[in-house]
Amino acid sequence: MPKLELLPAVDVRDGQAVRLVHGESGSETSYGSPLEAALAWQSSGAEWLHLVDLDAAFGTGDNRALIAEVAGAMDIKVELSGGIRDDASLAAALATGCRRVNLGTAALETPEWVAKVIAEHGDKIAVGLDVRGTTLRGRGWTRDGGDLYETLARLDSEGCARYVVTDIAKDGTLQGPNLALLRDVCAATDKPVVASGGVSSLADLRAISLLVPEGVEGAIVGKALYAEAFTLEEALKAVAA
Ligand SMILES: O=C(O)c1ccccc1NCC(=O)[C@H](O)[C@H](O)COP(=O)(O)O
């Protein structure tokens, strides 16, 4: 059985690595330099970095130069998220050398454009399915954007390669992942799913690992690492077993 991939998160707001609660603007706790955080995860053995430009996601500016600097400094694979909604922002994201980008709002608001870039870029494009209940949220998770399963069926039919699934109610809360949601999404698609939001313990990671046969490929871990609930080395060991 393939092992669960772990993606430590670096979310950037106003030049700082931060954690939010429920993805809400204004709920930030700051953790200093994004580059230092990313290099720390890399030297701890990460194979992936989940890098988010929160200002671009919220429409409060962007951290494009810093994001490019961080992505450029990585020897590991980078998944880039936040505010990638048109040709210019997609080109800037891909120019960082990231392995893939994560589209959110665009999949809800400009589906034709998303279908076009999926056709052009294949598995360099993932779509973030960020939900409250089964309602998708866009614009930095601030606006409703349709039904999860209708959108998933549409994206599947367009050849979307992968989904990053976040239960917003869990994100940044250390309350554990929404395993039922992950199972339901895996049952609705043959494409790999990356779990995001709420991981609080090594037991949570082991529970997500049990969903690998159902289609979960990876797990994004943010707050738990910054809060030192466990180390990345411990997490990598836990999912390798
Ligand atoms: O990814 C986005 O585009 C985004 C937009 C608006 C608010 C938050 C956003 N992402 C947050 C993350 O991807 C978190 O890093 C991730 O869900 C980790 O959550 P946790 O382990 O609960 O800290």
XYZ file of N, CA and C and ligand atoms in Angstrom:
746
model
N 0.848 -1.198 0.000
C 0.000 0.000 0.000
C 0.886 1.251 0.000
N 0.636 2.219 -0.920
C 1.459 3.437 -0.888
C 1.261 4.178 0.424
N 2.328 4.845 0.876
C 2.181 5.568 2.144
C 1.542 6.936 1.892
N 0.912 7.429 2.950
C 0.288 8.754 2.893
C 1.378 9.815 2.730
N 1.201 10.712 1.749
C 2.136 11.830 1.602
C 1.781 12.905 2.626
N 2.789 13.519 3.201
C 2.542 14.613 4.138
C 2.985 15.935 3.519
N 2.136 16.938 3.655
C 2.440 18.263 3.107
C 2.385 19.287 4.247
N 3.522 19.574 4.883
C 3.494 20.653 5.872
C 3.131 21.963 5.193
N 2.361 22.795 5.916
C 1.818 24.017 5.309
C 2.594 25.252 5.745
N 2.800 26.143 4.804
C 3.258 27.497 5.127
C 2.246 28.447 4.489
N 1.405 29.055 5.315
C 0.407 30.023 4.848
C 0.975 31.412 5.094
N 0.991 32.245 4.059
C 1.668 33.540 4.164
C 0.653 34.678 4.154
N 0.718 35.531 5.173
C -0.115 36.740 5.223
C 0.786 37.909 5.584
N 0.757 38.943 4.757
C 1.543 40.152 5.019
C 3.013 39.821 5.297
N 3.534 38.873 4.530
C 4.958 38.537 4.618
C 5.331 37.585 5.736
N 4.357 37.165 6.530
C 4.637 36.283 7.670
C 3.987 34.913 7.501
N 4.619 33.874 8.062
C 3.966 32.564 8.148
C 2.932 32.656 9.261
N 1.682 32.311 8.942
C 0.614 32.446 9.945
C -0.251 31.183 9.954
N -1.017 31.024 10.998
C -2.111 30.044 11.034
C -3.393 30.815 11.296
N -4.441 30.392 10.616
C -5.764 30.969 10.837
C -6.647 29.941 11.535
N -7.747 30.388 12.087
C -8.771 29.477 12.620
C -9.974 29.552 11.687
N -10.435 28.416 11.194
C -11.522 28.335 10.203
C -11.202 29.158 8.945
N -9.920 29.428 8.694
C -9.548 30.212 7.516
C -10.017 31.660 7.577
N -10.348 32.149 8.783
C -10.917 33.508 8.876
C -9.847 34.576 8.942
N -9.986 35.562 8.048
C -9.097 36.715 8.064
C -9.225 37.398 9.423
N -8.084 37.741 10.047
C -8.127 38.392 11.355
C -7.874 37.425 12.496
N -7.879 36.126 12.200
C -7.661 35.139 13.270
C -6.209 34.663 13.303
N -5.321 35.430 12.664
C -3.943 34.981 12.495
C -3.164 34.846 13.801
N -2.371 33.775 13.882
C -1.245 33.710 14.814
C -0.013 33.693 13.929
N 0.968 34.521 14.256
C 2.146 34.647 13.395
C 3.268 33.723 13.860
N 3.949 33.131 12.878
C 5.048 32.220 13.196
C 6.337 32.626 12.482
N 6.449 33.923 12.123
C 7.724 34.419 11.616
C 7.955 34.197 10.138
N 9.214 33.970 9.795
C 9.627 33.946 8.397
C 9.107 32.718 7.646
N 8.365 32.932 6.548
C 7.907 31.791 5.747
C 9.076 30.967 5.194
N 10.154 31.644 4.802
C 11.294 30.912 4.246
C 11.925 30.014 5.313
N 12.075 30.560 6.519
C 12.649 29.734 7.595
C 11.761 28.534 7.910
N 10.443 28.759 7.938
C 9.518 27.644 8.214
C 9.632 26.585 7.121
N 9.640 27.030 5.865
C 9.699 26.077 4.750
C 11.016 25.294 4.769
N 12.118 26.007 5.049
C 13.423 25.315 5.095
C 13.460 24.322 6.256
N 12.797 24.686 7.356
C 12.765 23.771 8.511
C 12.016 22.491 8.145
N 10.868 22.629 7.445
C 10.113 21.417 7.066
C 10.934 20.581 6.089
N 11.622 21.271 5.179
C 12.442 20.534 4.210
C 13.565 19.769 4.929
N 14.239 20.429 5.871
C 15.359 19.729 6.516
C 14.872 18.652 7.476
N 13.585 18.696 7.839
C 13.028 17.624 8.684
C 12.587 16.422 7.860
N 12.722 16.512 6.540
C 12.442 15.335 5.705
C 11.182 15.416 4.864
N 10.534 16.586 4.849
C 9.323 16.708 4.021
C 9.649 16.450 2.556
N 8.704 15.836 1.853
C 8.853 15.650 0.401
C 8.018 16.683 -0.354
N 7.073 17.287 0.357
C 6.179 18.293 -0.219
C 6.093 19.484 0.714
N 5.823 20.647 0.120
C 5.461 21.836 0.888
C 4.140 22.359 0.325
N 3.180 22.640 1.208
C 1.914 23.272 0.814
C 2.056 24.756 1.143
N 2.144 25.593 0.105
C 2.475 27.006 0.272
C 1.292 27.859 -0.183
N 0.780 28.698 0.732
C -0.460 29.431 0.453
C -0.227 30.933 0.544
N -0.655 31.654 -0.469
C -0.654 33.118 -0.415
C -2.036 33.565 0.061
N -2.152 33.799 1.366
C -3.470 34.139 1.927
C -3.948 35.511 1.474
N -3.031 36.459 1.302
C -3.474 37.782 0.832
C -4.089 37.674 -0.559
N -3.470 36.873 -1.420
C -4.045 36.692 -2.762
C -5.405 35.999 -2.658
N -5.527 35.046 -1.725
C -6.815 34.353 -1.553
C -7.899 35.315 -1.072
N -7.532 36.214 -0.128
C -8.526 37.127 0.449
C -8.731 38.381 -0.397
N -7.846 38.603 -1.379
C -7.936 39.830 -2.172
C -7.415 41.038 -1.415
N -6.452 40.823 -0.507
C -5.867 41.938 0.265
C -4.425 42.203 -0.179
N -4.164 41.960 -1.450
C -2.803 42.129 -1.971
C -2.236 40.778 -2.352
N -0.928 40.666 -2.323
C -0.323 39.355 -2.568
C 1.087 39.335 -2.001
N 1.621 38.144 -1.924
C 2.999 37.927 -1.443
C 3.788 37.243 -2.555
N 3.507 37.650 -3.791
C 4.004 36.913 -4.950
C 5.532 36.765 -4.952
N 6.246 37.866 -4.663
C 7.714 37.805 -4.713
C 8.243 36.856 -3.634
N 7.658 36.966 -2.452
C 8.101 36.106 -1.343
C 7.774 34.637 -1.619
N 6.583 34.395 -2.164
C 6.178 33.027 -2.494
C 7.163 32.444 -3.521
N 7.530 33.260 -4.511
C 8.480 32.790 -5.529
C 9.835 32.505 -4.891
N 10.235 33.362 -3.940
C 11.523 33.143 -3.258
C 11.498 31.819 -2.468
N 10.403 31.600 -1.743
C 10.306 30.377 -0.928
C 10.278 29.147 -1.842
N 9.410 29.185 -2.856
C 9.307 28.029 -3.765
C 10.655 27.770 -4.442
N 11.339 28.855 -4.823
C 12.627 28.714 -5.511
C 13.709 28.138 -4.619
N 13.567 28.313 -3.311
C 14.586 27.823 -2.374
C 14.384 26.344 -2.026
N 13.266 25.774 -2.465
C 12.954 24.397 -2.083
C 13.555 23.382 -3.058
N 14.101 22.293 -2.501
C 14.508 21.154 -3.335
C 13.368 20.135 -3.412
N 12.358 20.338 -2.585
C 11.237 19.396 -2.536
C 10.081 19.914 -3.400
N 9.041 19.076 -3.555
C 7.899 19.455 -4.392
C 7.035 20.491 -3.652
N 6.544 21.449 -4.422
C 5.729 22.513 -3.824
C 4.341 22.513 -4.464
N 3.333 22.570 -3.589
C 1.935 22.772 -4.024
C 1.577 24.212 -3.642
N 1.183 24.990 -4.636
C 0.964 26.423 -4.421
C -0.520 26.747 -4.487
N -0.985 27.526 -3.505
C -2.414 27.824 -3.402
C -2.619 29.294 -3.055
N -3.801 29.804 -3.399
C -4.176 31.146 -2.976
C -4.230 32.145 -4.110
N -5.451 32.468 -4.530
C -5.634 33.564 -5.486
C -5.205 33.268 -6.901
N -5.126 32.000 -7.278
C -4.746 31.661 -8.664
C -6.055 31.547 -9.452
N -6.355 32.597 -10.210
C -7.707 32.730 -10.775
C -7.744 33.130 -12.234
N -6.581 33.407 -12.821
C -6.575 33.838 -14.232
C -5.219 33.489 -14.845
N -5.086 33.808 -16.139
C -3.853 33.425 -16.838
C -2.608 34.019 -16.173
N -2.700 35.289 -15.746
C -1.512 35.953 -15.187
C -1.096 35.310 -13.864
N -2.075 35.074 -12.977
C -1.706 34.495 -11.674
C -1.273 33.037 -11.827
N -1.868 32.336 -12.799
C -1.438 30.948 -13.038
C -0.009 30.923 -13.599
N 0.276 31.818 -14.535
C 1.623 31.864 -15.117
C 2.652 32.181 -14.036
N 2.318 33.153 -13.152
C 3.251 33.507 -12.074
C 3.461 32.323 -11.140
N 2.376 31.602 -10.849
C 2.489 30.442 -9.943
C 3.356 29.356 -10.576
N 3.084 29.029 -11.821
C 3.849 27.951 -12.471
C 5.308 28.357 -12.667
N 5.557 29.662 -12.842
C 6.935 30.142 -13.051
C 7.796 29.970 -11.798
N 7.166 29.723 -10.655
C 7.957 29.512 -9.432
C 8.645 28.151 -9.440
N 8.241 27.302 -10.404
C 8.809 25.947 -10.434
C 8.056 24.977 -9.539
N 6.883 25.402 -9.047
C 6.103 24.508 -8.176
C 5.685 23.256 -8.959
N 5.419 22.188 -8.227
C 5.009 20.933 -8.877
C 3.567 21.004 -9.333
N 2.724 21.665 -8.505
C 1.331 21.834 -8.925
C 0.715 23.039 -8.228
N -0.382 23.501 -8.800
C -1.121 24.604 -8.194
C -2.497 24.100 -7.790
N -3.056 24.813 -6.839
C -4.351 24.451 -6.288
C -5.320 25.594 -6.589
N -6.324 25.322 -7.414
C -7.309 26.354 -7.766
C -8.528 26.204 -6.875
N -9.057 27.311 -6.383
C -10.244 27.233 -5.530
C -11.383 28.036 -6.119
N -11.349 29.344 -5.880
C -12.406 30.251 -6.346
C -12.675 30.100 -7.841
N -11.610 29.976 -8.624
C -11.777 29.916 -10.085
C -12.658 28.733 -10.479
N -12.537 27.627 -9.760
C -13.327 26.442 -10.109
C -14.818 26.689 -9.892
N -15.123 27.679 -9.041
C -16.517 28.000 -8.748
C -17.033 29.126 -9.633
N -16.159 30.078 -9.934
C -16.615 31.302 -10.615
C -16.312 31.337 -12.104
N -15.246 30.685 -12.526
C -14.885 30.703 -13.958
C -14.596 29.265 -14.425
N -15.657 28.429 -14.417
C -15.446 27.017 -14.738
C -14.869 26.786 -16.136
N -15.200 27.644 -17.106
C -14.671 27.436 -18.472
C -13.153 27.592 -18.464
N -12.678 28.608 -17.748
C -11.232 28.830 -17.671
C -10.547 27.633 -16.986
N -11.176 27.132 -15.937
C -10.578 25.994 -15.223
C -10.533 24.765 -16.130
N -11.604 24.522 -16.878
C -11.598 23.384 -17.817
C -10.460 23.544 -18.829
N -10.243 24.770 -19.296
C -9.183 25.044 -20.273
C -7.795 24.754 -19.659
N -7.564 25.229 -18.432
C -6.212 25.040 -17.872
C -5.980 23.592 -17.435
N -7.056 22.887 -17.072
C -6.917 21.450 -16.792
C -6.466 20.751 -18.078
N -7.102 21.115 -19.196
C -6.736 20.490 -20.487
C -5.295 20.834 -20.868
N -4.873 22.036 -20.544
C -3.513 22.473 -20.928
C -2.427 21.919 -20.003
N -2.718 21.854 -18.708
C -1.649 21.586 -17.735
C -1.773 20.251 -17.000
N -2.841 19.516 -17.241
C -2.974 18.175 -16.668
C -2.795 18.146 -15.159
N -1.888 17.258 -14.688
C -1.804 17.076 -13.233
C -1.010 18.174 -12.522
N -0.666 19.223 -13.245
C -0.123 20.402 -12.542
C -1.253 21.209 -11.889
N -2.479 20.836 -12.230
C -3.641 21.539 -11.665
C -4.385 20.606 -10.704
N -4.530 21.070 -9.465
C -5.444 20.428 -8.510
C -6.539 21.433 -8.194
N -7.667 20.934 -7.733
C -8.731 21.862 -7.313
C -8.995 21.677 -5.819
N -9.028 22.804 -5.131
C -9.342 22.800 -3.709
C -10.846 22.820 -3.522
N -11.355 21.809 -2.846
C -12.785 21.751 -2.520
C -12.899 22.110 -1.041
N -13.171 23.376 -0.789
C -13.201 23.910 0.577
C -14.655 24.042 0.977
N -15.076 23.287 1.984
C -16.516 23.187 2.243
C -16.909 23.489 3.681
N -18.119 24.006 3.772
C -18.852 24.017 5.044
C -20.043 23.112 4.808
N -20.109 22.014 5.524
C -21.116 21.003 5.185
C -20.773 20.452 3.817
N -21.708 20.574 2.874
C -21.389 20.176 1.496
C -21.496 21.385 0.564
N -21.390 22.582 1.143
C -21.397 23.802 0.324
C -19.973 24.318 0.157
N -19.586 24.506 -1.091
C -18.243 25.007 -1.380
C -18.139 26.486 -1.029
N -16.912 26.910 -0.676
C -16.673 28.317 -0.348
C -15.502 28.839 -1.164
N -15.659 30.033 -1.716
C -14.596 30.658 -2.499
C -14.224 32.022 -1.936
N -13.362 32.740 -2.685
C -12.900 34.074 -2.274
C -12.331 34.038 -0.860
N -11.306 33.188 -0.651
C -10.727 33.078 0.688
C -11.709 32.472 1.674
N -12.581 31.608 1.133
C -13.560 30.856 1.938
C -14.644 31.753 2.513
N -14.885 32.916 1.898
C -15.855 33.866 2.449
C -17.200 33.838 1.738
N -17.279 33.178 0.563
C -18.547 33.211 -0.196
C -18.961 31.821 -0.633
N -20.263 31.549 -0.556
C -20.762 30.256 -1.016
C -20.554 30.108 -2.515
N -20.283 28.858 -2.932
C -19.958 28.653 -4.347
C -20.524 27.373 -4.923
N -21.635 26.895 -4.372
C -22.280 25.741 -5.008
C -22.084 24.443 -4.246
N -22.647 23.394 -4.827
C -22.672 22.091 -4.165
C -21.391 21.306 -4.439
N -20.852 20.725 -3.378
C -19.613 19.953 -3.482
C -19.703 18.864 -4.542
N -20.761 18.047 -4.479
C -20.772 16.849 -5.330
C -21.112 17.177 -6.786
N -21.913 18.221 -6.997
C -22.160 18.658 -8.391
C -20.870 19.182 -9.013
N -20.145 19.967 -8.244
C -18.889 20.545 -8.769
C -17.855 19.451 -8.998
N -17.793 18.507 -8.069
C -16.842 17.395 -8.218
C -17.137 16.597 -9.487
N -18.417 16.333 -9.738
C -18.784 15.569 -10.952
C -18.382 16.337 -12.206
N -18.613 17.657 -12.182
C -18.231 18.472 -13.345
C -16.712 18.447 -13.562
N -15.967 18.624 -12.484
C -14.501 18.653 -12.614
C -13.961 17.292 -13.046
N -14.552 16.231 -12.508
C -14.158 14.874 -12.933
C -14.343 14.720 -14.436
N -15.490 15.203 -14.918
C -15.780 15.046 -16.355
C -14.816 15.870 -17.202
N -14.209 16.884 -16.596
C -13.236 17.724 -17.321
C -11.812 17.214 -17.164
N -11.646 16.140 -16.392
C -10.318 15.520 -16.279
C -9.455 16.064 -15.172
N -10.076 16.713 -14.185
C -9.272 17.221 -13.061
C -8.509 16.063 -12.407
N -7.228 16.286 -12.137
C -6.348 15.185 -11.715
C -6.410 14.873 -10.226
N -6.816 15.860 -9.430
C -6.645 15.682 -7.975
C -7.447 16.760 -7.237
N -7.888 16.413 -6.023
C -8.661 17.363 -5.208
C -8.024 17.531 -3.833
N -8.006 18.753 -3.364
C -7.558 19.044 -1.999
C -8.810 19.399 -1.212
N -9.165 18.557 -0.262
C -10.470 18.673 0.404
C -10.293 19.220 1.821
N -10.926 20.360 2.073
C -10.833 21.002 3.393
C -12.211 21.183 4.000
N -12.378 20.681 5.222
C -13.562 21.027 6.004
C -13.206 22.303 6.769
N -13.777 23.423 6.350
C -13.416 24.724 6.928
C -13.697 24.752 8.437
N -14.730 24.047 8.848
C -15.072 24.012 10.277
C -13.944 23.398 11.113
N -13.106 22.601 10.476
C -12.002 21.938 11.192
C -10.689 22.694 11.055
N -10.562 23.502 10.010
C -9.266 24.071 9.650
C -8.696 24.961 10.762
N -7.464 24.670 11.131
C -6.771 25.481 12.122
C -7.285 25.298 13.541
N -8.094 24.281 13.793
C -8.731 24.115 15.112
C -8.111 23.012 15.958
N -7.281 22.179 15.344
C -6.720 21.019 16.061
C -7.830 20.105 16.589
N -8.934 20.008 15.849
C -10.054 19.159 16.317
C -10.137 17.823 15.606
N -9.141 17.534 14.788
C -9.164 16.272 14.048
C -9.791 16.465 12.676
N -9.365 15.645 11.704
C -9.890 15.772 10.341
C -11.319 15.247 10.247
N -12.016 15.664 9.193
C -13.364 15.154 8.943
C -13.236 13.892 8.082
N -13.107 12.759 8.744
C -12.854 11.501 8.029
C -14.061 11.093 7.188
N -15.262 11.389 7.694
C -16.471 11.021 6.937
C -16.520 11.773 5.614
N -16.168 13.053 5.660
C -16.142 13.852 4.426
C -15.125 13.269 3.439
N -13.952 12.925 3.944
C -12.908 12.367 3.064
C -13.390 11.071 2.423
N -14.022 10.235 3.232
C -14.562 8.963 2.707
C -15.610 9.224 1.635
N -16.509 10.172 1.905
C -17.591 10.469 0.954
C -17.029 11.015 -0.356
N -16.029 11.888 -0.267
C -15.448 12.438 -1.503
C -14.734 11.326 -2.270
N -14.003 10.485 -1.553
C -13.306 9.367 -2.234
C -14.310 8.441 -2.931
N -15.464 8.270 -2.302
C -16.475 7.397 -2.921
C -17.058 8.019 -4.175
N -16.973 9.357 -4.266
C -17.602 10.065 -5.393
C -16.645 10.303 -6.560
N -15.360 10.027 -6.372
C -14.392 10.254 -7.456
C -13.324 9.160 -7.451
N -12.757 8.901 -8.632
C -11.628 7.965 -8.711
C -10.299 8.699 -8.568
N -10.346 10.017 -8.521
C -9.116 10.799 -8.491
C -8.574 10.916 -7.061
N -7.244 11.057 -6.927
C -6.680 11.160 -5.581
C -7.152 12.407 -4.826
N -7.210 12.233 -3.519
C -7.695 13.293 -2.629
C -6.593 13.623 -1.616
N -6.349 14.904 -1.434
C -5.436 15.360 -0.387
C -6.293 15.953 0.726
N -6.089 15.451 1.940
C -6.898 15.879 3.084
C -6.283 17.121 3.706
N -7.131 18.082 4.072
C -6.601 19.304 4.672
C -7.509 19.790 5.787
N -6.890 20.219 6.875
C -7.642 20.851 7.943
C -7.902 19.971 9.135
N -7.462 20.455 10.307
C -7.858 19.849 11.570
C -6.928 18.828 12.170
N -5.888 18.410 11.430
C -5.002 17.370 11.989
C -4.434 17.866 13.318
N -4.542 17.005 14.345
C -4.101 17.439 15.683
C -3.104 16.486 16.315
N -2.982 15.274 15.781
C -2.184 14.260 16.478
C -1.665 13.226 15.486
N -0.732 12.420 15.965
C -0.238 11.313 15.133
C -1.375 10.322 14.889
N -2.271 10.185 15.861
C -3.418 9.276 15.676
C -4.286 9.743 14.512
N -4.451 11.067 14.372
C -5.212 11.595 13.222
C -4.540 11.193 11.912
N -3.228 11.306 11.886
C -2.509 10.952 10.645
C -2.641 9.459 10.349
N -2.591 8.648 11.401
C -2.768 7.196 11.178
C -4.188 6.930 10.674
N -5.166 7.656 11.203
C -6.560 7.466 10.751
C -6.698 7.869 9.284
N -6.051 8.954 8.887
C -6.107 9.352 7.467
C -5.388 8.312 6.616
N -4.274 7.779 7.131
C -3.527 6.737 6.387
C -4.403 5.538 6.048
N -5.337 5.228 6.941
C -6.227 4.074 6.694
C -7.144 4.324 5.495
N -7.252 5.589 5.074
C -8.099 5.921 3.919
C -7.325 5.907 2.599
N -6.030 5.589 2.657
C -5.249 5.524 1.405
C -5.873 4.532 0.412
N -6.293 3.350 0.849
C -6.903 2.422 -0.122
C -8.193 2.978 -0.743
N -8.835 3.911 -0.043
C -10.080 4.494 -0.585
C -9.806 5.664 -1.534
N -8.538 6.150 -1.550
C -8.213 7.223 -2.495
C -7.545 8.449 -1.898
N -7.356 8.444 -0.566
C -6.640 9.595 0.016
C -5.148 9.405 -0.246
N -4.556 10.424 -0.836
C -3.157 10.349 -1.240
C -2.236 11.078 -0.263
N -2.752 12.157 0.314
C -1.895 12.976 1.164
C -2.672 13.712 2.223
N -1.909 14.317 3.151
C -2.531 15.126 4.198
C -1.691 16.380 4.410
N -2.382 17.513 4.422
C -1.743 18.792 4.724
C -1.780 18.979 6.243
N -0.649 19.392 6.802
C -0.598 19.603 8.247
C -0.055 20.999 8.514
N -0.850 21.792 9.232
C -0.440 23.148 9.541
C -0.275 23.361 11.022
N -1.374 23.769 11.655
C -1.364 24.184 13.065
C -0.658 23.198 13.989
N -0.890 21.906 13.794
C -0.319 20.915 14.721
C 1.208 20.988 14.736
N 1.817 21.263 13.582
C 3.275 21.364 13.543
C 3.746 22.645 14.221
N 3.023 23.753 13.945
C 3.434 25.035 14.541
C 3.199 25.032 16.057
N 2.156 24.327 16.493
C 1.852 24.248 17.927
C 2.688 23.170 18.616
N 3.523 22.487 17.824
C 4.424 21.448 18.328
C 3.680 20.302 19.008
N 2.513 19.959 18.434
C 1.772 18.792 18.923
C 2.576 17.527 18.642
N 3.349 17.551 17.574
C 4.305 16.497 17.227
C 5.301 17.117 16.260
N 6.405 16.410 16.023
C 7.381 16.930 15.069
C 7.093 16.341 13.685
N 7.634 16.973 12.669
C 7.442 16.436 11.326
C 8.118 15.065 11.202
N 9.257 14.909 11.854
C 9.944 13.611 11.824
C 9.023 12.522 12.398
N 8.375 12.821 13.514
C 7.441 11.848 14.121
C 6.276 11.551 13.170
N 5.806 12.606 12.514
C 4.665 12.426 11.591
C 5.069 11.538 10.415
N 6.245 11.798 9.863
C 6.702 10.991 8.712
C 6.869 9.540 9.121
N 7.379 9.333 10.330
C 7.548 7.963 10.837
C 6.174 7.293 11.024
N 5.218 8.065 11.540
C 3.888 7.498 11.830
C 3.201 7.024 10.553
N 3.392 7.747 9.433
C 2.694 7.350 8.214
C 3.503 6.338 7.396
N 4.785 6.169 7.768
C 5.623 5.200 7.051
C 5.330 3.783 7.533
N 4.803 3.679 8.746
C 4.611 2.353 9.374
C 3.541 1.539 8.659
O -5.615 27.362 0.634
C -6.231 28.428 0.484
O -6.361 28.965 -0.639
C -6.835 29.134 1.678
C -7.660 30.207 1.469
C -8.222 30.874 2.549
C -7.974 30.462 3.850
C -7.147 29.361 4.070
C -6.575 28.702 2.987
N -5.762 27.611 3.179
C -5.445 27.071 4.455
C -4.682 25.828 4.334
O -4.426 25.281 3.287
C -4.160 25.259 5.632
O -2.773 25.400 5.567
C -4.467 23.808 5.774
O -5.840 23.590 5.642
C -3.922 23.245 7.118
O -4.895 23.279 8.142
P -4.525 22.911 9.682
O -3.685 21.685 9.670
O -5.864 22.691 10.353
O -3.793 24.104 10.234
